[in-house]
Structures are given as structure tokens and as C-alpha cells.
PDB file of C-alpha atoms and ligand atoms in Angstrom:
ATOM      1  CA  UNK W   1      21.519  54.037   1.759  1.00 54.00           C
ATOM      2  CA  UNK W   2      20.096  52.052  -1.140  1.00 57.00           C
ATOM      3  CA  UNK W   3      19.176  48.438  -1.533  1.00 59.00           C
ATOM      4  CA  UNK W   4      19.060  46.688  -4.799  1.00 63.00           C
ATOM      5  CA  UNK W   5      17.087  43.525  -4.987  1.00 71.00           C
ATOM      6  CA  UNK W   6      16.559  42.149  -8.497  1.00 72.00           C
ATOM      7  CA  UNK W   7      13.562  40.161  -7.359  1.00 72.00           C
ATOM      8  CA  UNK W   8      11.855  43.213  -5.930  1.00 68.00           C
ATOM      9  CA  UNK W   9      12.700  45.146  -9.061  1.00 70.00           C
ATOM     10  CA  UNK W  10      11.104  42.424 -11.179  1.00 70.00           C
ATOM     11  CA  UNK W  11       8.031  42.471  -8.978  1.00 68.00           C
ATOM     12  CA  UNK W  12       7.749  46.248  -9.158  1.00 72.00           C
ATOM     13  CA  UNK W  13       8.128  46.358 -12.915  1.00 74.00           C
ATOM     14  CA  UNK W  14       5.725  43.492 -13.491  1.00 86.00           C
ATOM     15  CA  UNK W  15       3.237  45.306 -11.288  1.00 88.00           C
ATOM     16  CA  UNK W  16       3.717  48.491 -13.303  1.00 90.00           C
ATOM     17  CA  UNK W  17       3.253  46.446 -16.468  1.00 91.00           C
ATOM     18  CA  UNK W  18       0.103  44.858 -15.103  1.00 92.00           C
ATOM     19  CA  UNK W  19      -1.260  48.285 -14.165  1.00 93.00           C
ATOM     20  CA  UNK W  20      -0.613  49.546 -17.670  1.00 94.00           C
ATOM     21  CA  UNK W  21      -2.268  46.439 -19.114  1.00 94.00           C
ATOM     22  CA  UNK W  22      -5.365  46.852 -16.932  1.00 95.00           C
ATOM     23  CA  UNK W  23      -5.653  50.475 -18.018  1.00 95.00           C
ATOM     24  CA  UNK W  24      -5.477  49.432 -21.656  1.00 96.00           C
ATOM     25  CA  UNK W  25      -7.913  46.578 -21.118  1.00 97.00           C
ATOM     26  CA  UNK W  26     -10.469  49.036 -19.726  1.00 96.00           C
ATOM     27  CA  UNK W  27     -10.337  51.187 -22.821  1.00 97.00           C
ATOM     28  CA  UNK W  28     -10.390  48.138 -25.078  1.00 97.00           C
ATOM     29  CA  UNK W  29     -13.418  46.623 -23.395  1.00 97.00           C
ATOM     30  CA  UNK W  30     -11.656  43.419 -22.333  1.00 98.00           C
ATOM     31  CA  UNK W  31     -13.489  43.119 -19.019  1.00 98.00           C
ATOM     32  CA  UNK W  32     -16.687  41.177 -18.716  1.00 98.00           C
ATOM     33  CA  UNK W  33     -18.973  40.136 -15.879  1.00 98.00           C
ATOM     34  CA  UNK W  34     -19.606  36.489 -15.231  1.00 98.00           C
ATOM     35  CA  UNK W  35     -22.599  35.585 -13.091  1.00 98.00           C
ATOM     36  CA  UNK W  36     -22.954  32.857 -10.502  1.00 98.00           C
ATOM     37  CA  UNK W  37     -26.376  31.776  -9.187  1.00 98.00           C
ATOM     38  CA  UNK W  38     -27.380  32.287  -5.558  1.00 98.00           C
ATOM     39  CA  UNK W  39     -30.149  29.821  -4.704  1.00 98.00           C
ATOM     40  CA  UNK W  40     -32.595  29.165  -1.868  1.00 97.00           C
ATOM     41  CA  UNK W  41     -33.251  25.893  -0.011  1.00 95.00           C
ATOM     42  CA  UNK W  42     -35.299  24.622  -2.949  1.00 96.00           C
ATOM     43  CA  UNK W  43     -32.406  25.363  -5.287  1.00 96.00           C
ATOM     44  CA  UNK W  44     -34.414  28.089  -6.909  1.00 97.00           C
ATOM     45  CA  UNK W  45     -32.259  30.913  -8.200  1.00 97.00           C
ATOM     46  CA  UNK W  46     -32.919  34.147  -6.308  1.00 97.00           C
ATOM     47  CA  UNK W  47     -30.133  36.221  -7.721  1.00 98.00           C
ATOM     48  CA  UNK W  48     -26.564  36.161  -8.922  1.00 98.00           C
ATOM     49  CA  UNK W  49     -23.175  37.463  -7.919  1.00 98.00           C
ATOM     50  CA  UNK W  50     -21.329  39.409 -10.597  1.00 98.00           C
ATOM     51  CA  UNK W  51     -17.728  38.228 -10.818  1.00 98.00           C
ATOM     52  CA  UNK W  52     -15.226  40.110 -12.902  1.00 98.00           C
ATOM     53  CA  UNK W  53     -13.248  38.390 -15.651  1.00 98.00           C
ATOM     54  CA  UNK W  54     -10.584  39.767 -17.949  1.00 97.00           C
ATOM     55  CA  UNK W  55     -10.819  38.350 -21.450  1.00 97.00           C
ATOM     56  CA  UNK W  56      -7.185  38.789 -22.345  1.00 94.00           C
ATOM     57  CA  UNK W  57      -6.485  38.542 -26.088  1.00 93.00           C
ATOM     58  CA  UNK W  58      -3.395  36.347 -25.508  1.00 92.00           C
ATOM     59  CA  UNK W  59      -3.812  34.849 -22.059  1.00 91.00           C
ATOM     60  CA  UNK W  60      -7.504  33.969 -22.239  1.00 94.00           C
ATOM     61  CA  UNK W  61      -9.856  34.326 -19.277  1.00 96.00           C
ATOM     62  CA  UNK W  62      -8.100  35.831 -16.252  1.00 95.00           C
ATOM     63  CA  UNK W  63      -9.650  35.611 -12.791  1.00 96.00           C
ATOM     64  CA  UNK W  64      -9.777  38.557 -10.400  1.00 97.00           C
ATOM     65  CA  UNK W  65      -7.324  36.831  -8.072  1.00 95.00           C
ATOM     66  CA  UNK W  66      -4.650  37.641 -10.656  1.00 94.00           C
ATOM     67  CA  UNK W  67      -5.308  41.351 -11.021  1.00 95.00           C
ATOM     68  CA  UNK W  68      -7.747  42.779  -8.447  1.00 96.00           C
ATOM     69  CA  UNK W  69      -5.167  43.287  -5.713  1.00 94.00           C
ATOM     70  CA  UNK W  70      -2.908  45.232  -8.085  1.00 94.00           C
ATOM     71  CA  UNK W  71      -5.889  47.324  -9.158  1.00 96.00           C
ATOM     72  CA  UNK W  72      -6.751  47.883  -5.484  1.00 95.00           C
ATOM     73  CA  UNK W  73      -3.239  49.063  -4.693  1.00 93.00           C
ATOM     74  CA  UNK W  74      -3.513  51.754  -7.319  1.00 91.00           C
ATOM     75  CA  UNK W  75      -6.399  54.026  -8.173  1.00 93.00           C
ATOM     76  CA  UNK W  76      -7.273  51.696 -11.037  1.00 96.00           C
ATOM     77  CA  UNK W  77      -9.848  50.009  -8.847  1.00 97.00           C
ATOM     78  CA  UNK W  78     -11.920  53.183  -9.167  1.00 97.00           C
ATOM     79  CA  UNK W  79     -12.558  53.110 -12.932  1.00 97.00           C
ATOM     80  CA  UNK W  80     -12.672  49.312 -12.834  1.00 98.00           C
ATOM     81  CA  UNK W  81     -15.185  49.272  -9.979  1.00 98.00           C
ATOM     82  CA  UNK W  82     -17.244  51.940 -11.708  1.00 98.00           C
ATOM     83  CA  UNK W  83     -17.285  49.843 -14.870  1.00 98.00           C
ATOM     84  CA  UNK W  84     -18.499  46.796 -12.890  1.00 98.00           C
ATOM     85  CA  UNK W  85     -21.336  48.739 -11.264  1.00 98.00           C
ATOM     86  CA  UNK W  86     -22.374  50.177 -14.585  1.00 98.00           C
ATOM     87  CA  UNK W  87     -22.366  46.793 -16.314  1.00 98.00           C
ATOM     88  CA  UNK W  88     -24.388  45.239 -13.477  1.00 98.00           C
ATOM     89  CA  UNK W  89     -26.976  48.043 -13.598  1.00 98.00           C
ATOM     90  CA  UNK W  90     -27.266  47.662 -17.376  1.00 98.00           C
ATOM     91  CA  UNK W  91     -27.877  43.938 -16.845  1.00 98.00           C
ATOM     92  CA  UNK W  92     -30.579  44.654 -14.248  1.00 98.00           C
ATOM     93  CA  UNK W  93     -32.349  46.895 -16.728  1.00 98.00           C
ATOM     94  CA  UNK W  94     -32.301  44.138 -19.364  1.00 98.00           C
ATOM     95  CA  UNK W  95     -33.537  41.598 -16.837  1.00 98.00           C
ATOM     96  CA  UNK W  96     -36.368  43.862 -15.679  1.00 98.00           C
ATOM     97  CA  UNK W  97     -38.033  43.264 -19.038  1.00 96.00           C
ATOM     98  CA  UNK W  98     -38.047  39.444 -18.835  1.00 96.00           C
ATOM     99  CA  UNK W  99     -40.600  37.340 -16.954  1.00 95.00           C
ATOM    100  CA  UNK W 100     -37.947  34.815 -15.897  1.00 94.00           C
ATOM    101  CA  UNK W 101     -35.404  37.411 -14.865  1.00 97.00           C
ATOM    102  CA  UNK W 102     -37.209  40.381 -13.378  1.00 97.00           C
ATOM    103  CA  UNK W 103     -37.033  39.090  -9.805  1.00 97.00           C
ATOM    104  CA  UNK W 104     -33.296  38.425  -9.893  1.00 98.00           C
ATOM    105  CA  UNK W 105     -30.945  40.572  -7.872  1.00 98.00           C
ATOM    106  CA  UNK W 106     -27.305  41.198  -8.712  1.00 98.00           C
ATOM    107  CA  UNK W 107     -24.646  41.282  -6.015  1.00 98.00           C
ATOM    108  CA  UNK W 108     -21.629  43.412  -6.883  1.00 98.00           C
ATOM    109  CA  UNK W 109     -18.296  43.268  -5.045  1.00 98.00           C
ATOM    110  CA  UNK W 110     -17.177  46.689  -3.937  1.00 98.00           C
ATOM    111  CA  UNK W 111     -13.602  47.132  -2.822  1.00 96.00           C
ATOM    112  CA  UNK W 112     -12.942  49.082   0.348  1.00 95.00           C
ATOM    113  CA  UNK W 113     -10.964  51.734  -1.486  1.00 95.00           C
ATOM    114  CA  UNK W 114     -13.852  52.276  -3.859  1.00 97.00           C
ATOM    115  CA  UNK W 115     -16.373  52.489  -1.010  1.00 97.00           C
ATOM    116  CA  UNK W 116     -14.213  54.973   0.892  1.00 96.00           C
ATOM    117  CA  UNK W 117     -14.358  57.526  -1.923  1.00 97.00           C
ATOM    118  CA  UNK W 118     -16.291  60.579  -0.724  1.00 97.00           C
ATOM    119  CA  UNK W 119     -18.318  60.480  -3.954  1.00 98.00           C
ATOM    120  CA  UNK W 120     -19.267  56.818  -3.683  1.00 98.00           C
ATOM    121  CA  UNK W 121     -22.883  57.361  -2.610  1.00 98.00           C
ATOM    122  CA  UNK W 122     -23.494  60.122  -5.147  1.00 98.00           C
ATOM    123  CA  UNK W 123     -21.910  58.052  -7.907  1.00 98.00           C
ATOM    124  CA  UNK W 124     -24.098  55.028  -7.214  1.00 98.00           C
ATOM    125  CA  UNK W 125     -27.213  57.195  -6.916  1.00 98.00           C
ATOM    126  CA  UNK W 126     -26.408  58.910 -10.221  1.00 98.00           C
ATOM    127  CA  UNK W 127     -25.770  55.585 -11.913  1.00 98.00           C
ATOM    128  CA  UNK W 128     -29.076  54.149 -10.722  1.00 98.00           C
ATOM    129  CA  UNK W 129     -30.854  57.214 -11.988  1.00 98.00           C
ATOM    130  CA  UNK W 130     -29.064  57.283 -15.340  1.00 98.00           C
ATOM    131  CA  UNK W 131     -29.594  53.582 -16.074  1.00 98.00           C
ATOM    132  CA  UNK W 132     -33.047  53.227 -14.547  1.00 98.00           C
ATOM    133  CA  UNK W 133     -31.955  50.073 -12.707  1.00 98.00           C
ATOM    134  CA  UNK W 134     -34.157  49.080  -9.759  1.00 98.00           C
ATOM    135  CA  UNK W 135     -32.126  49.808  -6.594  1.00 98.00           C
ATOM    136  CA  UNK W 136     -34.023  47.032  -4.773  1.00 98.00           C
ATOM    137  CA  UNK W 137     -32.303  44.522  -7.032  1.00 98.00           C
ATOM    138  CA  UNK W 138     -28.801  45.805  -6.437  1.00 98.00           C
ATOM    139  CA  UNK W 139     -26.774  44.314  -3.604  1.00 98.00           C
ATOM    140  CA  UNK W 140     -23.341  45.547  -2.684  1.00 98.00           C
ATOM    141  CA  UNK W 141     -20.894  43.069  -1.196  1.00 98.00           C
ATOM    142  CA  UNK W 142     -18.532  44.685   1.274  1.00 96.00           C
ATOM    143  CA  UNK W 143     -15.786  43.082   3.326  1.00 93.00           C
ATOM    144  CA  UNK W 144     -14.905  43.475   6.951  1.00 90.00           C
ATOM    145  CA  UNK W 145     -11.777  45.469   6.037  1.00 88.00           C
ATOM    146  CA  UNK W 146     -14.183  48.351   5.620  1.00 86.00           C
ATOM    147  CA  UNK W 147     -14.721  48.380   9.356  1.00 80.00           C
ATOM    148  CA  UNK W 148     -11.095  48.851  10.254  1.00 81.00           C
ATOM    149  CA  UNK W 149     -11.211  52.608   9.712  1.00 82.00           C
ATOM    150  CA  UNK W 150     -13.980  55.102  10.100  1.00 88.00           C
ATOM    151  CA  UNK W 151     -16.982  52.982  10.864  1.00 90.00           C
ATOM    152  CA  UNK W 152     -19.105  56.120  11.219  1.00 93.00           C
ATOM    153  CA  UNK W 153     -18.464  57.000   7.597  1.00 95.00           C
ATOM    154  CA  UNK W 154     -19.319  53.468   6.470  1.00 95.00           C
ATOM    155  CA  UNK W 155     -22.562  53.458   8.460  1.00 95.00           C
ATOM    156  CA  UNK W 156     -23.600  56.815   7.041  1.00 97.00           C
ATOM    157  CA  UNK W 157     -22.883  55.785   3.443  1.00 97.00           C
ATOM    158  CA  UNK W 158     -24.673  52.504   3.853  1.00 97.00           C
ATOM    159  CA  UNK W 159     -27.698  54.213   5.380  1.00 97.00           C
ATOM    160  CA  UNK W 160     -27.868  56.691   2.513  1.00 98.00           C
ATOM    161  CA  UNK W 161     -27.771  53.938  -0.070  1.00 98.00           C
ATOM    162  CA  UNK W 162     -30.132  51.786   1.948  1.00 98.00           C
ATOM    163  CA  UNK W 163     -32.623  54.662   1.845  1.00 98.00           C
ATOM    164  CA  UNK W 164     -32.543  54.381  -1.952  1.00 98.00           C
ATOM    165  CA  UNK W 165     -33.329  50.661  -1.718  1.00 98.00           C
ATOM    166  CA  UNK W 166     -29.814  49.253  -2.193  1.00 98.00           C
ATOM    167  CA  UNK W 167     -28.946  46.302   0.061  1.00 98.00           C
ATOM    168  CA  UNK W 168     -25.657  45.126   1.541  1.00 98.00           C
ATOM    169  CA  UNK W 169     -23.998  41.796   2.236  1.00 97.00           C
ATOM    170  CA  UNK W 170     -20.879  41.283   4.302  1.00 96.00           C
ATOM    171  CA  UNK W 171     -18.621  39.059   2.170  1.00 96.00           C
ATOM    172  CA  UNK W 172     -16.084  36.486   3.377  1.00 93.00           C
ATOM    173  CA  UNK W 173     -17.599  36.743   6.825  1.00 93.00           C
ATOM    174  CA  UNK W 174     -15.570  35.216   9.611  1.00 89.00           C
ATOM    175  CA  UNK W 175     -12.167  35.903   8.079  1.00 89.00           C
ATOM    176  CA  UNK W 176     -11.820  39.535   9.138  1.00 83.00           C
ATOM    177  CA  UNK W 177     -12.124  41.820  12.083  1.00 74.00           C
ATOM    178  CA  UNK W 178     -15.818  42.342  12.631  1.00 72.00           C
ATOM    179  CA  UNK W 179     -16.717  43.520  16.041  1.00 77.00           C
ATOM    180  CA  UNK W 180     -20.162  42.420  17.022  1.00 81.00           C
ATOM    181  CA  UNK W 181     -21.131  45.892  18.149  1.00 81.00           C
ATOM    182  CA  UNK W 182     -20.336  47.306  14.690  1.00 84.00           C
ATOM    183  CA  UNK W 183     -22.202  44.511  13.046  1.00 88.00           C
ATOM    184  CA  UNK W 184     -25.362  45.531  14.832  1.00 87.00           C
ATOM    185  CA  UNK W 185     -25.069  49.102  13.612  1.00 89.00           C
ATOM    186  CA  UNK W 186     -24.544  48.352   9.934  1.00 92.00           C
ATOM    187  CA  UNK W 187     -27.668  48.259   7.794  1.00 95.00           C
ATOM    188  CA  UNK W 188     -26.818  44.838   6.358  1.00 96.00           C
ATOM    189  CA  UNK W 189     -29.220  42.400   4.778  1.00 97.00           C
ATOM    190  CA  UNK W 190     -26.958  39.319   4.550  1.00 97.00           C
ATOM    191  CA  UNK W 191     -23.804  37.745   5.882  1.00 97.00           C
ATOM    192  CA  UNK W 192     -21.863  35.481   3.533  1.00 97.00           C
ATOM    193  CA  UNK W 193     -20.134  32.585   5.256  1.00 97.00           C
ATOM    194  CA  UNK W 194     -16.673  32.437   3.773  1.00 96.00           C
ATOM    195  CA  UNK W 195     -15.965  29.448   1.576  1.00 97.00           C
ATOM    196  CA  UNK W 196     -12.966  28.393   3.660  1.00 96.00           C
ATOM    197  CA  UNK W 197     -15.406  27.376   6.435  1.00 97.00           C
ATOM    198  CA  UNK W 198     -17.827  25.706   4.030  1.00 98.00           C
ATOM    199  CA  UNK W 199     -15.112  23.664   2.346  1.00 97.00           C
ATOM    200  CA  UNK W 200     -14.355  21.520   5.392  1.00 97.00           C
ATOM    201  CA  UNK W 201     -17.654  21.893   7.168  1.00 97.00           C
ATOM    202  CA  UNK W 202     -18.144  18.103   7.185  1.00 98.00           C
ATOM    203  CA  UNK W 203     -14.542  17.302   8.101  1.00 97.00           C
ATOM    204  CA  UNK W 204     -13.383  19.897  10.544  1.00 97.00           C
ATOM    205  CA  UNK W 205     -15.436  20.398  13.718  1.00 97.00           C
ATOM    206  CA  UNK W 206     -13.969  23.904  14.096  1.00 97.00           C
ATOM    207  CA  UNK W 207     -15.271  24.943  10.692  1.00 97.00           C
ATOM    208  CA  UNK W 208     -18.648  23.388  11.463  1.00 97.00           C
ATOM    209  CA  UNK W 209     -18.758  25.306  14.739  1.00 97.00           C
ATOM    210  CA  UNK W 210     -17.892  28.576  12.989  1.00 96.00           C
ATOM    211  CA  UNK W 211     -20.558  28.004  10.337  1.00 97.00           C
ATOM    212  CA  UNK W 212     -23.105  27.314  13.085  1.00 98.00           C
ATOM    213  CA  UNK W 213     -22.109  30.439  15.010  1.00 96.00           C
ATOM    214  CA  UNK W 214     -22.408  32.596  11.885  1.00 96.00           C
ATOM    215  CA  UNK W 215     -25.869  31.219  11.079  1.00 97.00           C
ATOM    216  CA  UNK W 216     -27.033  31.770  14.679  1.00 97.00           C
ATOM    217  CA  UNK W 217     -25.528  35.232  14.754  1.00 95.00           C
ATOM    218  CA  UNK W 218     -27.263  36.166  11.507  1.00 96.00           C
ATOM    219  CA  UNK W 219     -30.568  34.834  12.801  1.00 96.00           C
ATOM    220  CA  UNK W 220     -30.368  36.759  16.034  1.00 94.00           C
ATOM    221  CA  UNK W 221     -29.466  39.966  14.189  1.00 94.00           C
ATOM    222  CA  UNK W 222     -32.321  39.288  11.774  1.00 95.00           C
ATOM    223  CA  UNK W 223     -29.998  38.991   8.776  1.00 97.00           C
ATOM    224  CA  UNK W 224     -30.070  36.539   5.912  1.00 97.00           C
ATOM    225  CA  UNK W 225     -27.141  34.196   5.515  1.00 98.00           C
ATOM    226  CA  UNK W 226     -25.526  32.935   2.322  1.00 98.00           C
ATOM    227  CA  UNK W 227     -23.071  30.032   2.304  1.00 98.00           C
ATOM    228  CA  UNK W 228     -20.356  30.469  -0.324  1.00 98.00           C
ATOM    229  CA  UNK W 229     -18.436  27.704  -2.052  1.00 98.00           C
ATOM    230  CA  UNK W 230     -20.990  24.904  -1.648  1.00 98.00           C
ATOM    231  CA  UNK W 231     -19.698  22.049  -3.782  1.00 98.00           C
ATOM    232  CA  UNK W 232     -21.359  18.882  -2.467  1.00 98.00           C
ATOM    233  CA  UNK W 233     -24.786  17.592  -1.495  1.00 98.00           C
ATOM    234  CA  UNK W 234     -23.405  16.716   1.938  1.00 98.00           C
ATOM    235  CA  UNK W 235     -22.346  20.308   2.588  1.00 98.00           C
ATOM    236  CA  UNK W 236     -25.752  21.534   1.451  1.00 98.00           C
ATOM    237  CA  UNK W 237     -27.655  19.166   3.734  1.00 98.00           C
ATOM    238  CA  UNK W 238     -25.481  20.123   6.685  1.00 98.00           C
ATOM    239  CA  UNK W 239     -25.903  23.854   6.056  1.00 98.00           C
ATOM    240  CA  UNK W 240     -29.661  23.557   5.590  1.00 98.00           C
ATOM    241  CA  UNK W 241     -29.831  21.792   8.949  1.00 98.00           C
ATOM    242  CA  UNK W 242     -27.928  24.659  10.547  1.00 98.00           C
ATOM    243  CA  UNK W 243     -30.622  26.999   9.262  1.00 98.00           C
ATOM    244  CA  UNK W 244     -28.741  28.570   6.369  1.00 98.00           C
ATOM    245  CA  UNK W 245     -31.179  29.887   3.742  1.00 97.00           C
ATOM    246  CA  UNK W 246     -29.119  30.817   0.708  1.00 98.00           C
ATOM    247  CA  UNK W 247     -26.355  29.026  -1.109  1.00 98.00           C
ATOM    248  CA  UNK W 248     -23.784  29.692  -3.773  1.00 98.00           C
ATOM    249  CA  UNK W 249     -21.246  27.320  -5.224  1.00 98.00           C
ATOM    250  CA  UNK W 250     -20.281  24.912  -7.972  1.00 98.00           C
ATOM    251  CA  UNK W 251     -23.033  22.521  -6.825  1.00 98.00           C
ATOM    252  CA  UNK W 252     -25.563  24.937  -8.304  1.00 98.00           C
ATOM    253  CA  UNK W 253     -23.488  26.576 -11.000  1.00 98.00           C
ATOM    254  CA  UNK W 254     -20.115  28.083 -11.758  1.00 98.00           C
ATOM    255  CA  UNK W 255     -19.716  31.726 -12.688  1.00 98.00           C
ATOM    256  CA  UNK W 256     -20.618  31.960 -16.397  1.00 98.00           C
ATOM    257  CA  UNK W 257     -21.227  34.604 -19.061  1.00 98.00           C
ATOM    258  CA  UNK W 258     -24.780  35.926 -18.870  1.00 98.00           C
ATOM    259  CA  UNK W 259     -26.071  33.956 -21.857  1.00 97.00           C
ATOM    260  CA  UNK W 260     -25.026  30.684 -20.211  1.00 97.00           C
ATOM    261  CA  UNK W 261     -26.946  31.232 -16.985  1.00 96.00           C
ATOM    262  CA  UNK W 262     -29.584  28.580 -16.420  1.00 90.00           C
ATOM    263  CA  UNK W 263     -32.608  30.327 -15.002  1.00 88.00           C
ATOM    264  CA  UNK W 264     -35.070  27.541 -14.300  1.00 76.00           C
TER     265      UNK W 264
HETATM  266  P1  C2E D 301     -15.837  36.543  -3.603  1.00 79.17           P
HETATM  267  O1  C2E D 301     -16.627  37.793  -3.751  1.00 79.17           O
HETATM  268  O2  C2E D 301     -15.816  35.901  -2.269  1.00 79.17           O
HETATM  269  O3  C2E D 301     -16.399  35.565  -4.714  1.00 79.17           O
HETATM  270  C1  C2E D 301     -16.501  34.190  -4.567  1.00 79.17           C
HETATM  271  C2  C2E D 301     -15.376  33.472  -5.273  1.00 79.17           C
HETATM  272  O4  C2E D 301     -15.529  32.075  -5.040  1.00 79.17           O
HETATM  273  C3  C2E D 301     -15.404  33.635  -6.781  1.00 79.17           C
HETATM  274  O5  C2E D 301     -14.054  33.631  -7.225  1.00 79.17           O
HETATM  275  C4  C2E D 301     -16.118  32.370  -7.242  1.00 79.17           C
HETATM  276  O6  C2E D 301     -15.804  31.992  -8.559  1.00 79.17           O
HETATM  277  C5  C2E D 301     -15.563  31.367  -6.249  1.00 79.17           C
HETATM  278  N1  C2E D 301     -16.455  30.230  -6.073  1.00 79.17           N
HETATM  279  C6  C2E D 301     -17.799  30.194  -6.202  1.00 79.17           C
HETATM  280  N2  C2E D 301     -18.297  28.982  -5.928  1.00 79.17           N
HETATM  281  C7  C2E D 301     -17.247  28.201  -5.605  1.00 79.17           C
HETATM  282  C8  C2E D 301     -17.119  26.825  -5.222  1.00 79.17           C
HETATM  283  O7  C2E D 301     -18.088  26.078  -5.111  1.00 79.17           O
HETATM  284  N3  C2E D 301     -15.872  26.374  -4.950  1.00 79.17           N
HETATM  285  C9  C2E D 301     -14.764  27.183  -5.037  1.00 79.17           C
HETATM  286  N4  C2E D 301     -13.584  26.657  -4.769  1.00 79.17           N
HETATM  287  N5  C2E D 301     -14.847  28.488  -5.407  1.00 79.17           N
HETATM  288  C10 C2E D 301     -16.081  28.985  -5.687  1.00 79.17           C
HETATM  289  P2  C2E D 301     -13.529  34.642  -8.326  1.00 79.17           P
HETATM  290  O8  C2E D 301     -14.588  34.874  -9.360  1.00 79.17           O
HETATM  291  O9  C2E D 301     -12.193  34.164  -8.748  1.00 79.17           O
HETATM  292  O10 C2E D 301     -13.390  35.974  -7.501  1.00 79.17           O
HETATM  293  C11 C2E D 301     -12.463  36.056  -6.459  1.00 79.17           C
HETATM  294  C12 C2E D 301     -12.616  37.322  -5.675  1.00 79.17           C
HETATM  295  O11 C2E D 301     -12.308  38.460  -6.469  1.00 79.17           O
HETATM  296  C13 C2E D 301     -14.049  37.554  -5.203  1.00 79.17           C
HETATM  297  O12 C2E D 301     -14.303  36.803  -4.041  1.00 79.17           O
HETATM  298  C14 C2E D 301     -14.032  39.047  -4.947  1.00 79.17           C
HETATM  299  O13 C2E D 301     -13.463  39.333  -3.688  1.00 79.17           O
HETATM  300  C15 C2E D 301     -13.074  39.534  -6.012  1.00 79.17           C
HETATM  301  N6  C2E D 301     -13.868  40.106  -7.123  1.00 79.17           N
HETATM  302  C16 C2E D 301     -14.510  39.474  -8.116  1.00 79.17           C
HETATM  303  N7  C2E D 301     -15.132  40.361  -8.914  1.00 79.17           N
HETATM  304  C17 C2E D 301     -14.889  41.577  -8.384  1.00 79.17           C
HETATM  305  C18 C2E D 301     -15.280  42.920  -8.732  1.00 79.17           C
HETATM  306  O14 C2E D 301     -16.031  43.166  -9.685  1.00 79.17           O
HETATM  307  N8  C2E D 301     -14.809  43.943  -7.927  1.00 79.17           N
HETATM  308  C19 C2E D 301     -14.031  43.698  -6.833  1.00 79.17           C
HETATM  309  N9  C2E D 301     -13.609  44.749  -6.105  1.00 79.17           N
HETATM  310  N10 C2E D 301     -13.650  42.466  -6.483  1.00 79.17           N
HETATM  311  C20 C2E D 301     -14.075  41.421  -7.238  1.00 79.17           C
HETATM  312 MG1   MG D 302     -18.372  38.448  -3.240  1.00 79.17          MG
HETATM  313 MG1   MG D 303     -16.654  35.697  -0.614  1.00 79.17          MG
END
């Protein structure tokens, strides 16, 4: 029995086209990292998150929302993720030489598929060694989807990297499946409150309650907490009152190419 659905066919072929385009873009050097500040309560920059952009020769700047999921559904996320880690480490090495930049950390998003590779730990260790980047300044952002399968493997990998000095944040926290017992076992340094809760934190009592629970949870597990997507002074004041210590969002700076980062 066969089904023919023109819409599905179009979707499948546009996906194949996109995959081919991503592959080409990698060899042509069309990917670039933008950086968004992560600040403390005094609005002092403590680090950045590296956010991937595709500088498409015809379509201009393309955001990861338009291509990351396709890359994640194929093995393309592996070379792409490796490129991101390499570019971030190279940036850390450059920053290590500057008085204004040497304290900055870089947070890199790691997709679950990438993290699940048996070689992931060895690859990161080799990259740190080859580039000379300070592992203490590298943070890996993982999502809760990682915890759906084989938590033991995740814990072991994280511990191995943690032993090298690499730190971990749990991204988009509150949107996934975290079980509190797993959370306690993971060697995390930060939770990132998902921006969907921050957006309406002043309007929706449920979102405010979730933000408060995440901050309290982080405090009792002795983890740092970063609020994502902070856009207004009001949100900032509210989050500071909850006890949140780190902030990221348009209020402090959009993701920009490295030479446009404002560092003081
Ligand atoms: P994320 O890691 O949760 O990154 C935060 C997203 O929120 C970024 O979107 C950022 O531009 C956006 N954002 C920051 N501040 C604000 C704000 O104040 N308001 C609003 N409305 N949005 C804000 P972006 O750069 O489009 O990235 C989207 C997602 O793509 C990221 O979410 C991350 O999951 C993924 N991604 C980005 N770069 C990479 C990468 O190198 N590798 C992998 N695997 N995924 C990546
Ligand atoms: Mg992230
Ligand atoms: Mg996030």
C-alpha cells in the first residue's frame, strides 16, 4: 500500500534540499557565532552564550530556529556542533589574552544527539587540548531531553568533563521532563529559566510561581540560576527579588557578532 501526499513530498524534498545546503554552507564557511551577554545583578557581563547564525549569501542572516531541527534529525548536527565548539574555543583563546575579556565564559548549546555520541567526551577533551582554551571558561548548555534516555551515560559523561573543569547549564528549564532525583545527580552549575516563563512573569501568576519555584529549587540544590529572555526593567526587578542572580535578554543586549559585543 502506498500513499502519495504532495505536501509531504514537498516537505521531504525541501528538507533534503536544506540538508544539502547546510552541508555546503559548512564547507563554504557560512556559519558564524553570535554572542549574547549574560550579566549579574549589577548588569556586569560575566559571560556570553554562543548562538549560531547562518550567513546565507542570498537569504541573509538565518536563525537556528530555521535549520537546527533539520540538522538534528540528520547526522549533520555532528559536524555543525563540532564546528560551534571549535569556534567557541578559538574565541576563548583570543579572549584569554585581553584584560577586559579574560574572565568571560562562553556557553555553547549542545544538542542531545551530539552529546550522546560515544566520542563526545574525548572529542571535547581533544579540542580543549588542541586549542589551549581554558576548560573553566567553557560551559555546555544541555536540555532536559538528554535525561529521557540513559541518564547513567549522561551523568558519567558530565562527570568526566566536569573533572576537566567544564561546567554545565540545563537550558530551557521547566519545559521538559526533569525528574528532581536526576537533577540532584547531575553535576550542573546552572539552571536556565526558560524564556516562556520570563516573558509573562509580571502578568501571569502561574509563570511567576514557576519562576519562583525554579529559583528556590536551584538555591536548595546549590546551583546558579540564569533567567533567559529578560526584556524589561520590570521583569528584571521581579527576578532579582526572587533571588535570581544571572540574566540574559534583549534588555542587556541582543546576540551580536563578536566585534559588536559591548564589554563594559
Ligand atoms: P536557547 O539556547 O534557549 O537560546 C536563547 C534564544 O533566545 C536565542 O535564540 C536568543 O536569541 C533568544 N533570546 C535572547 N534574549 C531574548 C529576549 O530578550 N527575548 C526574546 N524573545 N528572545 C531572546 P536563537 O539565537 O534564535 O536560538 C534559538 C535556539 O537555537 C537556542 O535556544 C538553541 O536551542 C538553538 N541553538 C542556537 N545555537 C545553537 C548551536 O550552536 N547548537 C545547537 N545545538 N543549538 C543551537
Ligand atoms: Mg542555550
Ligand atoms: Mg534557552
